[in-house]
Tab-separated table of C-alpha atoms in Angstrom:
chain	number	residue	atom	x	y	z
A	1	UNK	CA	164.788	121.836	162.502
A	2	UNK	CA	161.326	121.857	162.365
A	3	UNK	CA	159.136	118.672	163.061
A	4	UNK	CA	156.391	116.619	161.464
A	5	UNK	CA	153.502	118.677	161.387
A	6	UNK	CA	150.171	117.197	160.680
A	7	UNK	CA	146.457	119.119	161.147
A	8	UNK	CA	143.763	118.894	162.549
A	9	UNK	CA	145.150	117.529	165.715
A	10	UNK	CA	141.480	116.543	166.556
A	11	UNK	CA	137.983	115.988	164.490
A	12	UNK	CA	134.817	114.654	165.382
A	13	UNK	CA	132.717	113.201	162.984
A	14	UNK	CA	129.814	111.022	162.092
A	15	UNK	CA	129.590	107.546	160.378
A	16	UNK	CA	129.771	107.887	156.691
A	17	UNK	CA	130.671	111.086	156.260
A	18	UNK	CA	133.964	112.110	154.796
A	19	UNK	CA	137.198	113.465	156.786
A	20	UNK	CA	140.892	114.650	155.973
A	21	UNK	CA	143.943	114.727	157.275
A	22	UNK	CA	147.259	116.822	156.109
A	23	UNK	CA	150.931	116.102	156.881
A	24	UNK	CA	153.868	117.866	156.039
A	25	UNK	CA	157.219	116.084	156.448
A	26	UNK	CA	160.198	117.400	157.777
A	27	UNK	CA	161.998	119.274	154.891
A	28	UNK	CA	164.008	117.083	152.489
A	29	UNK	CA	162.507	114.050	153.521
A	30	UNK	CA	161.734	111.714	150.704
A	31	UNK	CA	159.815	108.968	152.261
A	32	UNK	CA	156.583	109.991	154.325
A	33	UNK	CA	154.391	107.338	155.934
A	34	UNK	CA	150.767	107.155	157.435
A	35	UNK	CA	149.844	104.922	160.197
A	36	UNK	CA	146.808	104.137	161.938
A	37	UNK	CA	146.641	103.626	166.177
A	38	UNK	CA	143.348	102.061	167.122
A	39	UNK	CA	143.304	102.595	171.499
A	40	UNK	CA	145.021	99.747	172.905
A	41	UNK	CA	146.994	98.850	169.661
A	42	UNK	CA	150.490	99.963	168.392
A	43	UNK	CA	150.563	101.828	164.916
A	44	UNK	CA	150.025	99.906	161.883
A	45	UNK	CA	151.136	101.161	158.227
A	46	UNK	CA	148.583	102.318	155.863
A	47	UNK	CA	150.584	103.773	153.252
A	48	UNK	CA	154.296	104.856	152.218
A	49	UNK	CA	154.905	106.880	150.063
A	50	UNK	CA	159.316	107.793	148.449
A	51	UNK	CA	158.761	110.991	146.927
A	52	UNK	CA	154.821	111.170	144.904
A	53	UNK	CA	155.296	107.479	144.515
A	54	UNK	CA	153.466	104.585	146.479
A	55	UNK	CA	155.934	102.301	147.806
A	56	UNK	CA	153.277	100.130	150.336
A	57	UNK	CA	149.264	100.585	149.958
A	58	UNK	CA	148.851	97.155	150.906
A	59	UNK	CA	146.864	97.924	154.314
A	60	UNK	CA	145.169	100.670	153.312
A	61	UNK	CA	141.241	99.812	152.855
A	62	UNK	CA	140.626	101.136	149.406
A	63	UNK	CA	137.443	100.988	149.060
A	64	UNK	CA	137.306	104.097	151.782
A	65	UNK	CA	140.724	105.408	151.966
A	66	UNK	CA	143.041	107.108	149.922
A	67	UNK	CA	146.174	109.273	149.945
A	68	UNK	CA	148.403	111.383	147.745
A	69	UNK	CA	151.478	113.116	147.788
A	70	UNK	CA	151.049	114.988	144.579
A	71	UNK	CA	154.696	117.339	144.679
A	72	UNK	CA	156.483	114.796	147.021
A	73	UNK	CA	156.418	116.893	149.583
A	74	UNK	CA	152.681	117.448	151.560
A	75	UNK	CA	150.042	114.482	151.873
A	76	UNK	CA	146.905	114.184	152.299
A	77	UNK	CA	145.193	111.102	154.043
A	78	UNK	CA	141.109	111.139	153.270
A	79	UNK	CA	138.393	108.811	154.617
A	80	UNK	CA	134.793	108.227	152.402
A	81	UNK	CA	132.875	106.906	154.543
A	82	UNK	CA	133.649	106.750	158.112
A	83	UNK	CA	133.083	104.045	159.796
A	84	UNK	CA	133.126	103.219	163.483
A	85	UNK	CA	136.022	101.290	163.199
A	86	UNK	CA	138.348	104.150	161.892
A	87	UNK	CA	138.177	105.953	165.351
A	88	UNK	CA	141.648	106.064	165.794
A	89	UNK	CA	145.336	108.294	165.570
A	90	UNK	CA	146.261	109.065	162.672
A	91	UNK	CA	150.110	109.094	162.326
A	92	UNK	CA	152.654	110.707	160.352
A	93	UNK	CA	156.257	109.719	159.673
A	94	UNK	CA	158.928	110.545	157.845
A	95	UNK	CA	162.203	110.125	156.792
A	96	UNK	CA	165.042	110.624	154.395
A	97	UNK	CA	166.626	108.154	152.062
A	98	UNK	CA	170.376	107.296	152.396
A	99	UNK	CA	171.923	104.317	151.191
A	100	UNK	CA	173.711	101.680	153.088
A	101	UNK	CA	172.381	103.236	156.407
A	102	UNK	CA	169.452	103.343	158.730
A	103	UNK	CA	166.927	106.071	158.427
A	104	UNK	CA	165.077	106.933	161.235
A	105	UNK	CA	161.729	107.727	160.891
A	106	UNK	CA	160.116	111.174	162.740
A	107	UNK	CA	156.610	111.015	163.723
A	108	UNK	CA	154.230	113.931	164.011
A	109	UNK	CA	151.662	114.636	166.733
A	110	UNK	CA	149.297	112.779	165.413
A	111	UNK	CA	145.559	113.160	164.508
A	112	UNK	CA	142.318	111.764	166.549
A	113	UNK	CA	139.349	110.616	164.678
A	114	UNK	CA	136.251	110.457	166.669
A	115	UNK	CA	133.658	108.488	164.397
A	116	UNK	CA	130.379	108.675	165.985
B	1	UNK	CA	156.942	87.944	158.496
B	2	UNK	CA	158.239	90.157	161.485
B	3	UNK	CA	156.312	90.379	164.519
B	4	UNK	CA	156.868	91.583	167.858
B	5	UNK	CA	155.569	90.608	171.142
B	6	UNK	CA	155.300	93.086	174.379
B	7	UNK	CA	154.680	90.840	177.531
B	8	UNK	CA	152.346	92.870	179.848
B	9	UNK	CA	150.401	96.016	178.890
B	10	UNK	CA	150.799	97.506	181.866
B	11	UNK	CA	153.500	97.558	184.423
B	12	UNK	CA	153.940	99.871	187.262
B	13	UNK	CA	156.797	100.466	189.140
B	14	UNK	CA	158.178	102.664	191.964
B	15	UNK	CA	160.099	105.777	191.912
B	16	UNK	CA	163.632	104.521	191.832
B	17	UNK	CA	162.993	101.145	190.912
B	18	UNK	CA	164.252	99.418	187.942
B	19	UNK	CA	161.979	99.499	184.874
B	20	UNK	CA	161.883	96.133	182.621
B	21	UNK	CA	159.670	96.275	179.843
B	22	UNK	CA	159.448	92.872	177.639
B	23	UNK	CA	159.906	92.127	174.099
B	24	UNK	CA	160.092	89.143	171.762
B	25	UNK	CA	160.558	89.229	168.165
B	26	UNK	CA	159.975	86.836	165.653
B	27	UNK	CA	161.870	87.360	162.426
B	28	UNK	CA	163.223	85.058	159.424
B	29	UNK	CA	165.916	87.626	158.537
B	30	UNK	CA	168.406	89.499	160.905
B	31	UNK	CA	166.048	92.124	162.398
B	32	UNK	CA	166.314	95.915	162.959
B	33	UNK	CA	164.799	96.250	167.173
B	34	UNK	CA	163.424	99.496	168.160
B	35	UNK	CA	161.546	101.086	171.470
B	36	UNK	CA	159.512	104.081	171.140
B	37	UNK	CA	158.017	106.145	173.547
B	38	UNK	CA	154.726	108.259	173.479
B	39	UNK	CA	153.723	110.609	175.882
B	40	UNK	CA	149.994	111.160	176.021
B	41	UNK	CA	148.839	113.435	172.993
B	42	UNK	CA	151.933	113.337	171.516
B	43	UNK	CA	153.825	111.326	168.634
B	44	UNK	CA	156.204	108.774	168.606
B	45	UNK	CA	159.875	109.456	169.827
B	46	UNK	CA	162.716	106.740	169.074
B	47	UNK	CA	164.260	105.520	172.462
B	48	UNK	CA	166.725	103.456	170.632
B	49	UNK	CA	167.555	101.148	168.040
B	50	UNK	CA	169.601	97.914	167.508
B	51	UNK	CA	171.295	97.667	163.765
B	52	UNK	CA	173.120	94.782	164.256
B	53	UNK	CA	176.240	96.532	165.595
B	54	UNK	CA	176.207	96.300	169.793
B	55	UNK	CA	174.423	93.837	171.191
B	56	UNK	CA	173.712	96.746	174.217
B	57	UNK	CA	172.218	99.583	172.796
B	58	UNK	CA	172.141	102.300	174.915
B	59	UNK	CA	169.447	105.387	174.140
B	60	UNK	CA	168.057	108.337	175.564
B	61	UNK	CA	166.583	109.342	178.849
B	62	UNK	CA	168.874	106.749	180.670
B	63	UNK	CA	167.396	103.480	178.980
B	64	UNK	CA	168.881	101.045	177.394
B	65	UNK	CA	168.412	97.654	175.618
B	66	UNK	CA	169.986	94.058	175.052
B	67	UNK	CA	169.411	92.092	171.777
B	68	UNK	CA	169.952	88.303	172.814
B	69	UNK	CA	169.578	86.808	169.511
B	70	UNK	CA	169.266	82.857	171.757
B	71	UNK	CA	165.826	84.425	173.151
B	72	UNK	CA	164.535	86.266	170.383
B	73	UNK	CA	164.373	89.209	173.465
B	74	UNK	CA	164.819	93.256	172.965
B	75	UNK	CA	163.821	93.964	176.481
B	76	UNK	CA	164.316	97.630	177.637
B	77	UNK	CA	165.707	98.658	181.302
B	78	UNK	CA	166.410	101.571	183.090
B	79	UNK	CA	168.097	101.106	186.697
B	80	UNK	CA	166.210	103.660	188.205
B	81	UNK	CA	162.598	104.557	187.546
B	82	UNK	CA	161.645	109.100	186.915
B	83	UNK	CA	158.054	110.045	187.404
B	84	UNK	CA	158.670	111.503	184.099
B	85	UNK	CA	159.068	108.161	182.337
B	86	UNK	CA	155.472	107.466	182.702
B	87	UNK	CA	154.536	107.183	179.145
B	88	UNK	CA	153.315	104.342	176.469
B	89	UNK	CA	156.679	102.348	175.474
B	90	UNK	CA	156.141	100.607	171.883
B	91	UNK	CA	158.745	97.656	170.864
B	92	UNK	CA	159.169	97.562	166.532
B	93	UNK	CA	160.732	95.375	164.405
B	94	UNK	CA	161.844	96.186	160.800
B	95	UNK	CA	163.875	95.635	157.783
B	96	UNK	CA	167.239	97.427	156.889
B	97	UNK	CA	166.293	100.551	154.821
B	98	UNK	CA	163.163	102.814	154.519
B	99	UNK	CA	160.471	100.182	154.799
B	100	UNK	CA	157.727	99.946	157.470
B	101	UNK	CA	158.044	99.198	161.212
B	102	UNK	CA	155.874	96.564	162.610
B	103	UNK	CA	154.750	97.559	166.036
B	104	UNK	CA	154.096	95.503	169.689
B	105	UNK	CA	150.671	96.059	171.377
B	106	UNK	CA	152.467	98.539	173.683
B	107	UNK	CA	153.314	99.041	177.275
B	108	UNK	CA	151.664	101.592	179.431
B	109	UNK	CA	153.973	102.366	182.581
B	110	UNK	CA	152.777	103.818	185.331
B	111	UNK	CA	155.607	104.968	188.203
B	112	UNK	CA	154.431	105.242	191.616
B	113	UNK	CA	155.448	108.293	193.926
């Protein structure tokens, strides 16, 4: 069974301009999830998404980030501007959606953002 | 709220010798307790998980865990310390179902030859 896969593992940027990020889940799985991992910090949630429907947005900084999952499958996480601050991995999860049990979410590789 | 708390961000160890890595949770509902580990440039990889069934969850790689609901502690142990378990171990907390994980700070152990 294939794994998380996200692109570009790596990309260097500067401040303000704009940067994306692609995951695809692992097939069937309904709920995907982005998380940010500043250095020295465990992941944080930015957005989850069941199917093409938001389920969490509430720490993702609107004003520069969005995301979609337009055929609940693929998602793309975007950045406009950079800042300094968003230097950081990019994470992907997923999992699927059974009821009355755990799900356990699968992470990708990740993504580095180098804002300079 | 959930929160989690990993007590030292680093902790070395010897080849052989037991690893004990620190967590305390703070939760106002029965929590869901997991460890991940992360190997450098790599993702996130579940260790194990408590779901309220054992109170000794055992996962992979030889590590396992005790919930002790009296200390609010998920500490993770392994009796005998691999050069390949030097990684980034991450402590999370979460809610029954498909919502998000709230992670710990992490700990980075090193194992010395």
């Amino acid at each position: 069974e294939a794994g998380v896969a996200q692109s570009p593992r790596y990309k260097i940027i500067e401040k303000r301009q704009s940067v994306a990020f692609w995951c695809n889940p692992i097939s069937g799985h309904a709920t995907l999830y982005w998380y940010q991992q500043i250095l020295g910090q465990g992941p944080k949630l930015l957005i989850q998404f069941q199917n093409n429907g938001v389920v969490d947005d509430s720490q993702l900084p609107k004003d520069r980030f969005s995301a979609e999952r337009l055929k609940g499958v693929d998602s793309t996480l975007k950045i406009q501007p950079a800042k300094l601050e968003d230097s950081a991995v990019y994470l992907c999860a997923s999992s699927s959606v059974r009821l009355a049990v755990y799900n356990e979410q699968f992470f990708g590789p990740g993504t580095r953002l180098t804002v300079l | 709220a959930q929160s989690v708390t990993q007590l030292g961000s680093h902790v070395s160890v010897s080849e052989g010798a037991l690893v004990l890595l620190r967590c305390n949770y703070s939760s106002s509902v029965p929590p869901y307790l997991f460890w991940y580990v992360q190997y450098p440039n790599q993702g996130l990889q579940l260790l194990l998980k408590y779901t309220s069934a054992a109170t000794l969850v055992k996962g992979i790689n030889g590590f396992e865990a005790e919930f002790k609901k009296s200390e609010t502690s998920f500490h993770l142990t392994k009796p005998s310390a691999h050069m390949s378990d030097a990684a980034e171990y991450f402590c999370a907390v979460g809610p029954f179902g498909n919502e998000k994980l709230t992670f710990g700070t992490g700990t980075r152990l090193t194992i010395i030859p």
